Amino acid sequence: MPFLYQTFYNFRNLKNDTIDLSNREVYFVGENGQGKSNILESLYYSAYGVSFRTHVDSQIVKNGQNSFSLNALYKSDENNTDKVSVFFENNKKRIEKNGKKIKDRKEIINTIPCILFCHDDMKFATGEPEYRRFFIDQSLTLYNSSYLDDTRNYKKVLKSRNLVLKNHEYEMLDVYDAQLVQLGLIVEEKRKEAIFQFNEIFGKIYEDITGIEGLSISYHPSWKEHDDGTRKTLPTFDELIAQLKIQRNKDMEMETTISGPHRDRIDFVKDHHLFVHTASTGQCRLISLLLRVAQSIYYTRSTGLKPVLLMDDVLLELDPDKRTKLTAMLPDYEQLFCTFLPGEPYERYMKENTKIYKIIKGEWYE
């Protein structure tokens, strides 16, 4: 199992100490504001080198302090135990693996494959298109760290192209067009394949838990596909270069790039109609949860490995029947870490070796 322990120093409101995480299932139980989510945040941080709650590392430091550190020990396989350390001091972050500084956080993101269920996942259903693009991109990066380079390179070219449009310096547009198309086609092709595979998982589990058939994920690339009636294909490189030249005047007028993967749409569709617009809040919440279940299954199918699941107060908003069904259909996992309020019936979900920590004012008690 990956996580064996986590050591905290000036991280949020947690005490400076080491917590034993060696059980396959660990529940953190406490009132709101006591530090349950902070522990999950620390596990996520150790796995990805970033927080899921803020992009500003200084906000993670305990009040009155100016630095923090984390140390996580995890067992990557039967024969290897590795250590990830994160240090933040003087507004600079350093990440080490087995005492060696890493140059890019992509060097650790495939080491501890954490999949997070949290309240903000609701944005995958009801939020702007960028949240659904993020979800698919994250799913791809989980098992293929090179995809992180694909999206980084595309965004870098996009930023440069937008800058010359904003500054009315058009001499480099032909060069940036070629780069944008080359990198953008890679991103769109991989997104298309990922969504195809997600649809083999997502609709079935949504039907199993709700009885509603036919819900699917629909991908609409910004660069329109060709449809010959039997299958859809992305445009060729030359076709897209021509398309960008046709729309160039509009790009110049808007001072931004109006087409490309950064404008892709991903929707939830039933009977050829958008589903979320008429769905209840409960149905949207369930979509966000089942996307994470599908992400876990997708990861295991792609790698043959089991993920670590982090579930942050996400069962609270489901009715008892759906809560029971969801916990029963969770995919096989390496470890499971959950947070609960004291009044929740977490005893129903416990296994024989589940470890319970009571969290009070940043301290934990067995």
GROMACS .gro file of C-alpha atoms in nm:
model
  366
    1MET     CA    1   0.000   0.000   0.000
    2PRO     CA    2   0.140   0.345  -0.085
    3PHE     CA    3   0.103   0.575   0.217
    4LEU     CA    4   0.272   0.453   0.535
    5TYR     CA    5   0.301   0.781   0.721
    6GLN     CA    6   0.283   1.157   0.680
    7THR     CA    7   0.485   1.410   0.880
    8PHE     CA    8   0.364   1.769   0.918
    9TYR     CA    9   0.549   2.088   1.005
   10ASN     CA   10   0.355   2.416   1.008
   11PHE     CA   11   0.102   2.277   0.758
   12ARG     CA   12  -0.236   2.450   0.802
   13ASN     CA   13  -0.362   2.402   1.157
   14LEU     CA   14  -0.224   2.049   1.197
   15LYS     CA   15   0.007   1.966   1.483
   16ASN     CA   16   0.375   1.916   1.405
   17ASP     CA   17   0.382   1.540   1.425
   18THR     CA   18   0.366   1.214   1.231
   19ILE     CA   19   0.046   1.026   1.154
   20ASP     CA   20   0.030   0.652   1.081
   21LEU     CA   21  -0.145   0.589   0.748
   22SER     CA   22  -0.050   0.226   0.697
   23ASN     CA   23  -0.404   0.081   0.703
   24ARG     CA   24  -0.585   0.013   0.378
   25GLU     CA   25  -0.877   0.228   0.495
   26VAL     CA   26  -0.850   0.533   0.721
   27TYR     CA   27  -1.143   0.753   0.830
   28PHE     CA   28  -1.100   1.103   0.973
   29VAL     CA   29  -1.398   1.206   1.185
   30GLY     CA   30  -1.455   1.553   1.327
   31GLU     CA   31  -1.659   1.871   1.320
   32ASN     CA   32  -1.611   2.127   1.045
   33GLY     CA   33  -1.296   2.336   1.072
   34GLN     CA   34  -1.100   2.086   1.282
   35GLY     CA   35  -0.850   1.980   1.014
   36LYS     CA   36  -0.994   1.670   0.844
   37SER     CA   37  -0.966   1.814   0.494
   38ASN     CA   38  -0.618   1.947   0.573
   39ILE     CA   39  -0.494   1.591   0.613
   40LEU     CA   40  -0.637   1.490   0.275
   41GLU     CA   41  -0.486   1.806   0.128
   42SER     CA   42  -0.145   1.704   0.258
   43LEU     CA   43  -0.177   1.359   0.096
   44TYR     CA   44  -0.277   1.517  -0.234
   45TYR     CA   45   0.012   1.764  -0.205
   46SER     CA   46   0.258   1.480  -0.154
   47ALA     CA   47   0.123   1.307  -0.464
   48TYR     CA   48   0.105   1.606  -0.700
   49GLY     CA   49   0.322   1.880  -0.553
   50VAL     CA   50   0.024   2.119  -0.544
   51SER     CA   51  -0.286   2.175  -0.331
   52PHE     CA   52  -0.639   2.108  -0.452
   53ARG     CA   53  -0.769   2.400  -0.242
   54THR     CA   54  -0.540   2.690  -0.341
   55HIS     CA   55  -0.277   2.783  -0.599
   56VAL     CA   56  -0.101   3.007  -0.345
   57ASP     CA   57   0.138   2.801  -0.136
   58SER     CA   58   0.181   3.074   0.125
   59GLN     CA   59  -0.186   3.027   0.221
   60ILE     CA   60  -0.104   2.676   0.343
   61VAL     CA   61   0.144   2.791   0.608
   62LYS     CA   62   0.018   2.780   0.967
   63ASN     CA   63  -0.081   3.121   1.104
   64GLY     CA   64   0.214   3.302   1.257
   65GLN     CA   65   0.472   3.097   1.066
   66ASN     CA   66   0.652   3.154   0.733
   67SER     CA   67   0.733   2.803   0.614
   68PHE     CA   68   0.596   2.449   0.605
   69SER     CA   69   0.714   2.101   0.518
   70LEU     CA   70   0.566   1.757   0.450
   71ASN     CA   71   0.724   1.415   0.444
   72ALA     CA   72   0.538   1.114   0.306
   73LEU     CA   73   0.661   0.758   0.313
   74TYR     CA   74   0.494   0.527   0.065
   75LYS     CA   75   0.544   0.176  -0.057
   76SER     CA   76   0.547   0.184  -0.436
   77ASP     CA   77   0.567  -0.195  -0.469
   78GLU     CA   78   0.661  -0.500  -0.268
   79ASN     CA   79   1.032  -0.423  -0.284
   80ASN     CA   80   1.048  -0.044  -0.280
   81THR     CA   81   0.962   0.216  -0.018
   82ASP     CA   82   1.011   0.577  -0.123
   83LYS     CA   83   0.995   0.915   0.045
   84VAL     CA   84   0.852   1.239  -0.095
   85SER     CA   85   0.938   1.562   0.087
   86VAL     CA   86   0.799   1.909   0.024
   87PHE     CA   87   0.960   2.224   0.168
   88PHE     CA   88   0.822   2.576   0.139
   89GLU     CA   89   1.033   2.862   0.272
   90ASN     CA   90   1.092   3.224   0.165
   91ASN     CA   91   0.811   3.186  -0.088
   92LYS     CA   92   0.999   2.908  -0.267
   93LYS     CA   93   0.901   2.543  -0.294
   94ARG     CA   94   1.133   2.245  -0.315
   95ILE     CA   95   1.021   1.885  -0.374
   96GLU     CA   96   1.247   1.588  -0.314
   97LYS     CA   97   1.209   1.219  -0.388
   98ASN     CA   98   1.435   0.997  -0.181
   99GLY     CA   99   1.644   1.301  -0.090
  100LYS     CA  100   1.698   1.411  -0.452
  101LYS     CA  101   1.545   1.738  -0.569
  102ILE     CA  102   1.308   1.693  -0.860
  103LYS     CA  103   1.310   1.945  -1.144
  104ASP     CA  104   0.947   1.901  -1.252
  105ARG     CA  105   0.650   1.783  -1.049
  106LYS     CA  106   0.555   1.546  -1.333
  107GLU     CA  107   0.833   1.328  -1.189
  108ILE     CA  108   0.609   1.242  -0.894
  109ILE     CA  109   0.250   1.258  -1.025
  110ASN     CA  110   0.253   0.896  -1.142
  111THR     CA  111   0.417   0.773  -0.822
  112ILE     CA  112   0.119   0.798  -0.585
  113PRO     CA  113  -0.194   0.794  -0.804
  114CYS     CA  114  -0.441   0.981  -0.582
  115ILE     CA  115  -0.796   1.040  -0.705
  116LEU     CA  116  -0.978   1.307  -0.511
  117PHE     CA  117  -1.353   1.330  -0.450
  118CYS     CA  118  -1.444   1.675  -0.315
  119HIS     CA  119  -1.724   1.932  -0.309
  120ASP     CA  120  -1.569   2.142  -0.588
  121ASP     CA  121  -1.610   1.846  -0.828
  122MET     CA  122  -1.965   1.976  -0.875
  123LYS     CA  123  -1.808   2.219  -1.124
  124PHE     CA  124  -1.740   1.926  -1.357
  125ALA     CA  125  -2.118   1.903  -1.404
  126THR     CA  126  -2.241   2.260  -1.366
  127GLY     CA  127  -1.934   2.481  -1.414
  128GLU     CA  128  -1.777   2.642  -1.716
  129PRO     CA  129  -1.631   2.421  -1.996
  130GLU     CA  130  -1.278   2.473  -1.862
  131TYR     CA  131  -1.357   2.251  -1.561
  132ARG     CA  132  -1.457   1.957  -1.779
  133ARG     CA  133  -1.148   2.007  -1.995
  134PHE     CA  134  -0.940   2.005  -1.676
  135PHE     CA  135  -1.101   1.678  -1.564
  136ILE     CA  136  -1.024   1.497  -1.890
  137ASP     CA  137  -0.672   1.640  -1.901
  138GLN     CA  138  -0.611   1.530  -1.541
  139SER     CA  139  -0.737   1.179  -1.623
  140LEU     CA  140  -0.492   1.154  -1.912
  141THR     CA  141  -0.201   1.288  -1.707
  142LEU     CA  142  -0.265   1.036  -1.428
  143TYR     CA  143  -0.131   0.749  -1.635
  144ASN     CA  144   0.071   0.934  -1.899
  145SER     CA  145   0.287   1.216  -1.765
  146SER     CA  146   0.395   1.309  -2.120
  147TYR     CA  147   0.044   1.446  -2.176
  148LEU     CA  148   0.130   1.715  -1.922
  149ASP     CA  149   0.401   1.826  -2.166
  150ASP     CA  150   0.149   1.821  -2.451
  151THR     CA  151  -0.086   2.061  -2.272
  152ARG     CA  152   0.197   2.278  -2.138
  153ASN     CA  153   0.348   2.316  -2.485
  154TYR     CA  154   0.013   2.399  -2.639
  155LYS     CA  155  -0.060   2.664  -2.373
  156LYS     CA  156   0.285   2.814  -2.422
  157VAL     CA  157   0.230   2.858  -2.796
  158LEU     CA  158  -0.124   2.984  -2.737
  159LYS     CA  159   0.005   3.246  -2.494
  160SER     CA  160   0.267   3.363  -2.746
  161ARG     CA  161   0.014   3.378  -3.029
  162ASN     CA  162  -0.231   3.577  -2.817
  163LEU     CA  163   0.047   3.817  -2.720
  164VAL     CA  164   0.133   3.902  -3.081
  165LEU     CA  165  -0.238   3.948  -3.156
  166LYS     CA  166  -0.274   4.180  -2.860
  167ASN     CA  167   0.036   4.379  -2.960
  168HIS     CA  168  -0.059   4.381  -3.330
  169GLU     CA  169   0.276   4.221  -3.421
  170TYR     CA  170   0.151   3.984  -3.689
  171GLU     CA  171   0.480   3.882  -3.856
  172MET     CA  172   0.509   3.564  -3.643
  173LEU     CA  173   0.153   3.442  -3.690
  174ASP     CA  174   0.238   3.188  -3.961
  175VAL     CA  175   0.499   3.028  -3.732
  176TYR     CA  176   0.265   3.021  -3.432
  177ASP     CA  177  -0.021   2.886  -3.644
  178ALA     CA  178   0.186   2.584  -3.746
  179GLN     CA  179   0.291   2.515  -3.387
  180LEU     CA  180  -0.061   2.565  -3.253
  181VAL     CA  181  -0.210   2.320  -3.502
  182GLN     CA  182   0.060   2.057  -3.453
  183LEU     CA  183   0.028   2.059  -3.073
  184GLY     CA  184  -0.347   2.117  -3.069
  185LEU     CA  185  -0.420   1.811  -3.282
  186ILE     CA  186  -0.225   1.595  -3.035
  187VAL     CA  187  -0.434   1.727  -2.745
  188GLU     CA  188  -0.767   1.687  -2.925
  189GLU     CA  189  -0.687   1.335  -3.047
  190LYS     CA  190  -0.599   1.220  -2.697
  191ARG     CA  191  -0.905   1.388  -2.544
  192LYS     CA  192  -1.127   1.224  -2.804
  193GLU     CA  193  -0.989   0.876  -2.727
  194ALA     CA  194  -1.016   0.933  -2.350
  195ILE     CA  195  -1.381   1.039  -2.373
  196PHE     CA  196  -1.459   0.738  -2.592
  197GLN     CA  197  -1.319   0.513  -2.319
  198PHE     CA  198  -1.497   0.708  -2.043
  199ASN     CA  199  -1.830   0.652  -2.218
  200GLU     CA  200  -1.776   0.278  -2.192
  201ILE     CA  201  -1.770   0.322  -1.812
  202PHE     CA  202  -1.969   0.629  -1.711
  203GLY     CA  203  -2.315   0.566  -1.862
  204LYS     CA  204  -2.330   0.213  -1.720
  205ILE     CA  205  -2.247   0.310  -1.362
  206TYR     CA  206  -2.488   0.607  -1.376
  207GLU     CA  207  -2.763   0.370  -1.487
  208ASP     CA  208  -2.673   0.119  -1.215
  209ILE     CA  209  -2.712   0.375  -0.938
  210THR     CA  210  -3.009   0.578  -1.073
  211GLY     CA  211  -3.193   0.353  -1.316
  212ILE     CA  212  -3.163   0.627  -1.583
  213GLU     CA  213  -3.039   0.494  -1.917
  214GLY     CA  214  -2.858   0.664  -2.200
  215LEU     CA  215  -2.653   0.936  -2.027
  216SER     CA  216  -2.325   0.992  -2.210
  217ILE     CA  217  -2.035   1.237  -2.238
  218SER     CA  218  -2.025   1.430  -2.563
  219TYR     CA  219  -1.702   1.582  -2.698
  220HIS     CA  220  -1.715   1.884  -2.928
  221PRO     CA  221  -1.367   1.981  -3.047
  222SER     CA  222  -1.333   2.348  -3.130
  223TRP     CA  223  -1.179   2.244  -3.462
  224LYS     CA  224  -1.482   2.080  -3.619
  225GLU     CA  225  -1.461   1.714  -3.711
  226HIS     CA  226  -1.546   1.559  -4.047
  227ASP     CA  227  -1.850   1.330  -4.032
  228ASP     CA  228  -1.895   1.076  -4.312
  229GLY     CA  229  -2.197   0.919  -4.145
  230THR     CA  230  -2.004   0.630  -3.992
  231ARG     CA  231  -1.729   0.802  -3.797
  232LYS     CA  232  -1.592   1.144  -3.714
  233THR     CA  233  -1.233   1.246  -3.781
  234LEU     CA  234  -1.038   1.557  -3.688
  235PRO     CA  235  -0.929   1.794  -3.967
  236THR     CA  236  -0.584   1.755  -4.119
  237PHE     CA  237  -0.291   1.983  -4.045
  238ASP     CA  238  -0.325   2.161  -4.381
  239GLU     CA  239  -0.700   2.207  -4.340
  240LEU     CA  240  -0.650   2.371  -4.001
  241ILE     CA  241  -0.375   2.601  -4.127
  242ALA     CA  242  -0.618   2.718  -4.396
  243GLN     CA  243  -0.893   2.758  -4.136
  244LEU     CA  244  -0.674   2.973  -3.910
  245LYS     CA  245  -0.588   3.198  -4.204
  246ILE     CA  246  -0.957   3.242  -4.285
  247GLN     CA  247  -1.037   3.340  -3.926
  248ARG     CA  248  -0.724   3.550  -3.881
  249ASN     CA  249  -0.903   3.882  -3.930
  250LYS     CA  250  -1.146   3.790  -3.653
  251ASP     CA  251  -0.856   3.686  -3.426
  252MET     CA  252  -0.695   4.023  -3.494
  253GLU     CA  253  -1.018   4.205  -3.417
  254MET     CA  254  -1.073   4.010  -3.093
  255GLU     CA  255  -0.698   4.016  -3.010
  256THR     CA  256  -0.715   3.651  -2.908
  257THR     CA  257  -0.721   3.299  -3.058
  258ILE     CA  258  -1.087   3.205  -3.100
  259SER     CA  259  -1.042   2.836  -3.187
  260GLY     CA  260  -0.839   2.543  -3.060
  261PRO     CA  261  -0.841   2.289  -2.775
  262HIS     CA  262  -0.872   2.574  -2.522
  263ARG     CA  263  -1.225   2.621  -2.663
  264ASP     CA  264  -1.330   2.254  -2.670
  265ARG     CA  265  -1.671   2.169  -2.521
  266ILE     CA  266  -1.757   1.860  -2.320
  267ASP     CA  267  -2.124   1.802  -2.234
  268PHE     CA  268  -2.349   1.545  -2.067
  269VAL     CA  269  -2.616   1.433  -2.311
  270LYS     CA  270  -2.928   1.217  -2.294
  271ASP     CA  271  -3.153   1.152  -2.594
  272HIS     CA  272  -2.954   1.412  -2.793
  273HIS     CA  273  -3.033   1.685  -2.539
  274LEU     CA  274  -2.813   1.854  -2.280
  275PHE     CA  275  -2.882   1.680  -1.951
  276VAL     CA  276  -2.740   1.913  -1.685
  277HIS     CA  277  -2.962   2.209  -1.781
  278THR     CA  278  -3.273   2.023  -1.660
  279ALA     CA  279  -3.111   1.795  -1.400
  280SER     CA  280  -3.166   1.834  -1.028
  281THR     CA  281  -2.889   1.939  -0.790
  282GLY     CA  282  -2.877   1.581  -0.664
  283GLN     CA  283  -2.834   1.443  -1.015
  284CYS     CA  284  -2.553   1.689  -1.085
  285ARG     CA  285  -2.381   1.599  -0.760
  286LEU     CA  286  -2.404   1.231  -0.854
  287ILE     CA  287  -2.256   1.300  -1.198
  288SER     CA  288  -1.953   1.463  -1.034
  289LEU     CA  289  -1.905   1.169  -0.797
  290LEU     CA  290  -1.942   0.907  -1.068
  291LEU     CA  291  -1.695   1.090  -1.289
  292ARG     CA  292  -1.438   1.025  -1.018
  293VAL     CA  293  -1.542   0.658  -0.998
  294ALA     CA  294  -1.503   0.637  -1.376
  295GLN     CA  295  -1.166   0.811  -1.351
  296SER     CA  296  -1.050   0.545  -1.105
  297ILE     CA  297  -1.165   0.262  -1.332
  298TYR     CA  298  -1.009   0.432  -1.634
  299TYR     CA  299  -0.678   0.463  -1.450
  300THR     CA  300  -0.676   0.095  -1.354
  301ARG     CA  301  -0.767  -0.018  -1.706
  302SER     CA  302  -0.490   0.200  -1.851
  303THR     CA  303  -0.215   0.101  -1.609
  304GLY     CA  304  -0.315  -0.221  -1.434
  305LEU     CA  305  -0.259  -0.037  -1.104
  306LYS     CA  306  -0.503   0.060  -0.829
  307PRO     CA  307  -0.543   0.422  -0.717
  308VAL     CA  308  -0.551   0.583  -0.374
  309LEU     CA  309  -0.895   0.736  -0.315
  310LEU     CA  310  -0.937   1.058  -0.115
  311MET     CA  311  -1.301   1.132  -0.029
  312ASP     CA  312  -1.365   1.467   0.139
  313ASP     CA  313  -1.717   1.487   0.288
  314VAL     CA  314  -1.871   1.388  -0.047
  315LEU     CA  315  -2.125   1.132   0.077
  316LEU     CA  316  -2.301   1.387   0.296
  317GLU     CA  317  -2.521   1.529   0.018
  318LEU     CA  318  -2.651   1.194  -0.110
  319ASP     CA  319  -2.963   1.024   0.020
  320PRO     CA  320  -2.900   0.702   0.219
  321ASP     CA  321  -2.990   0.470  -0.071
  322LYS     CA  322  -2.753   0.633  -0.321
  323ARG     CA  323  -2.485   0.660  -0.053
  324THR     CA  324  -2.499   0.284   0.002
  325LYS     CA  325  -2.497   0.212  -0.373
  326LEU     CA  326  -2.203   0.445  -0.434
  327THR     CA  327  -1.986   0.294  -0.161
  328ALA     CA  328  -2.071  -0.055  -0.290
  329MET     CA  329  -1.961   0.030  -0.645
  330LEU     CA  330  -1.631   0.198  -0.561
  331PRO     CA  331  -1.359   0.046  -0.780
  332ASP     CA  332  -1.082  -0.161  -0.633
  333TYR     CA  333  -0.833   0.071  -0.462
  334GLU     CA  334  -0.492   0.058  -0.301
  335GLN     CA  335  -0.603   0.276  -0.010
  336LEU     CA  336  -0.909   0.478   0.089
  337PHE     CA  337  -0.905   0.792   0.302
  338CYS     CA  338  -1.242   0.948   0.396
  339THR     CA  339  -1.359   1.240   0.607
  340PHE     CA  340  -1.686   1.234   0.799
  341LEU     CA  341  -1.882   1.452   1.039
  342PRO     CA  342  -1.947   1.289   1.378
  343GLY     CA  343  -2.317   1.235   1.307
  344GLU     CA  344  -2.268   1.048   0.982
  345PRO     CA  345  -2.322   0.669   0.983
  346TYR     CA  346  -1.965   0.591   0.882
  347GLU     CA  347  -1.977   0.267   1.083
  348ARG     CA  348  -2.187   0.120   0.801
  349TYR     CA  349  -1.898   0.147   0.556
  350MET     CA  350  -1.616   0.028   0.782
  351LYS     CA  351  -1.417  -0.286   0.719
  352GLU     CA  352  -1.260  -0.501   0.987
  353ASN     CA  353  -0.924  -0.321   0.970
  354THR     CA  354  -1.051   0.035   0.906
  355LYS     CA  355  -0.863   0.285   1.122
  356ILE     CA  356  -1.057   0.575   1.277
  357TYR     CA  357  -0.896   0.903   1.375
  358LYS     CA  358  -1.095   1.165   1.567
  359ILE     CA  359  -0.974   1.510   1.456
  360ILE     CA  360  -0.999   1.792   1.711
  361LYS     CA  361  -0.829   2.131   1.660
  362GLY     CA  362  -0.569   1.990   1.423
  363GLU     CA  363  -0.479   1.692   1.644
  364TRP     CA  364  -0.572   1.330   1.589
  365TYR     CA  365  -0.679   1.067   1.839
  366GLU     CA  366  -0.742   0.696   1.788
   0.00000   0.00000   0.00000
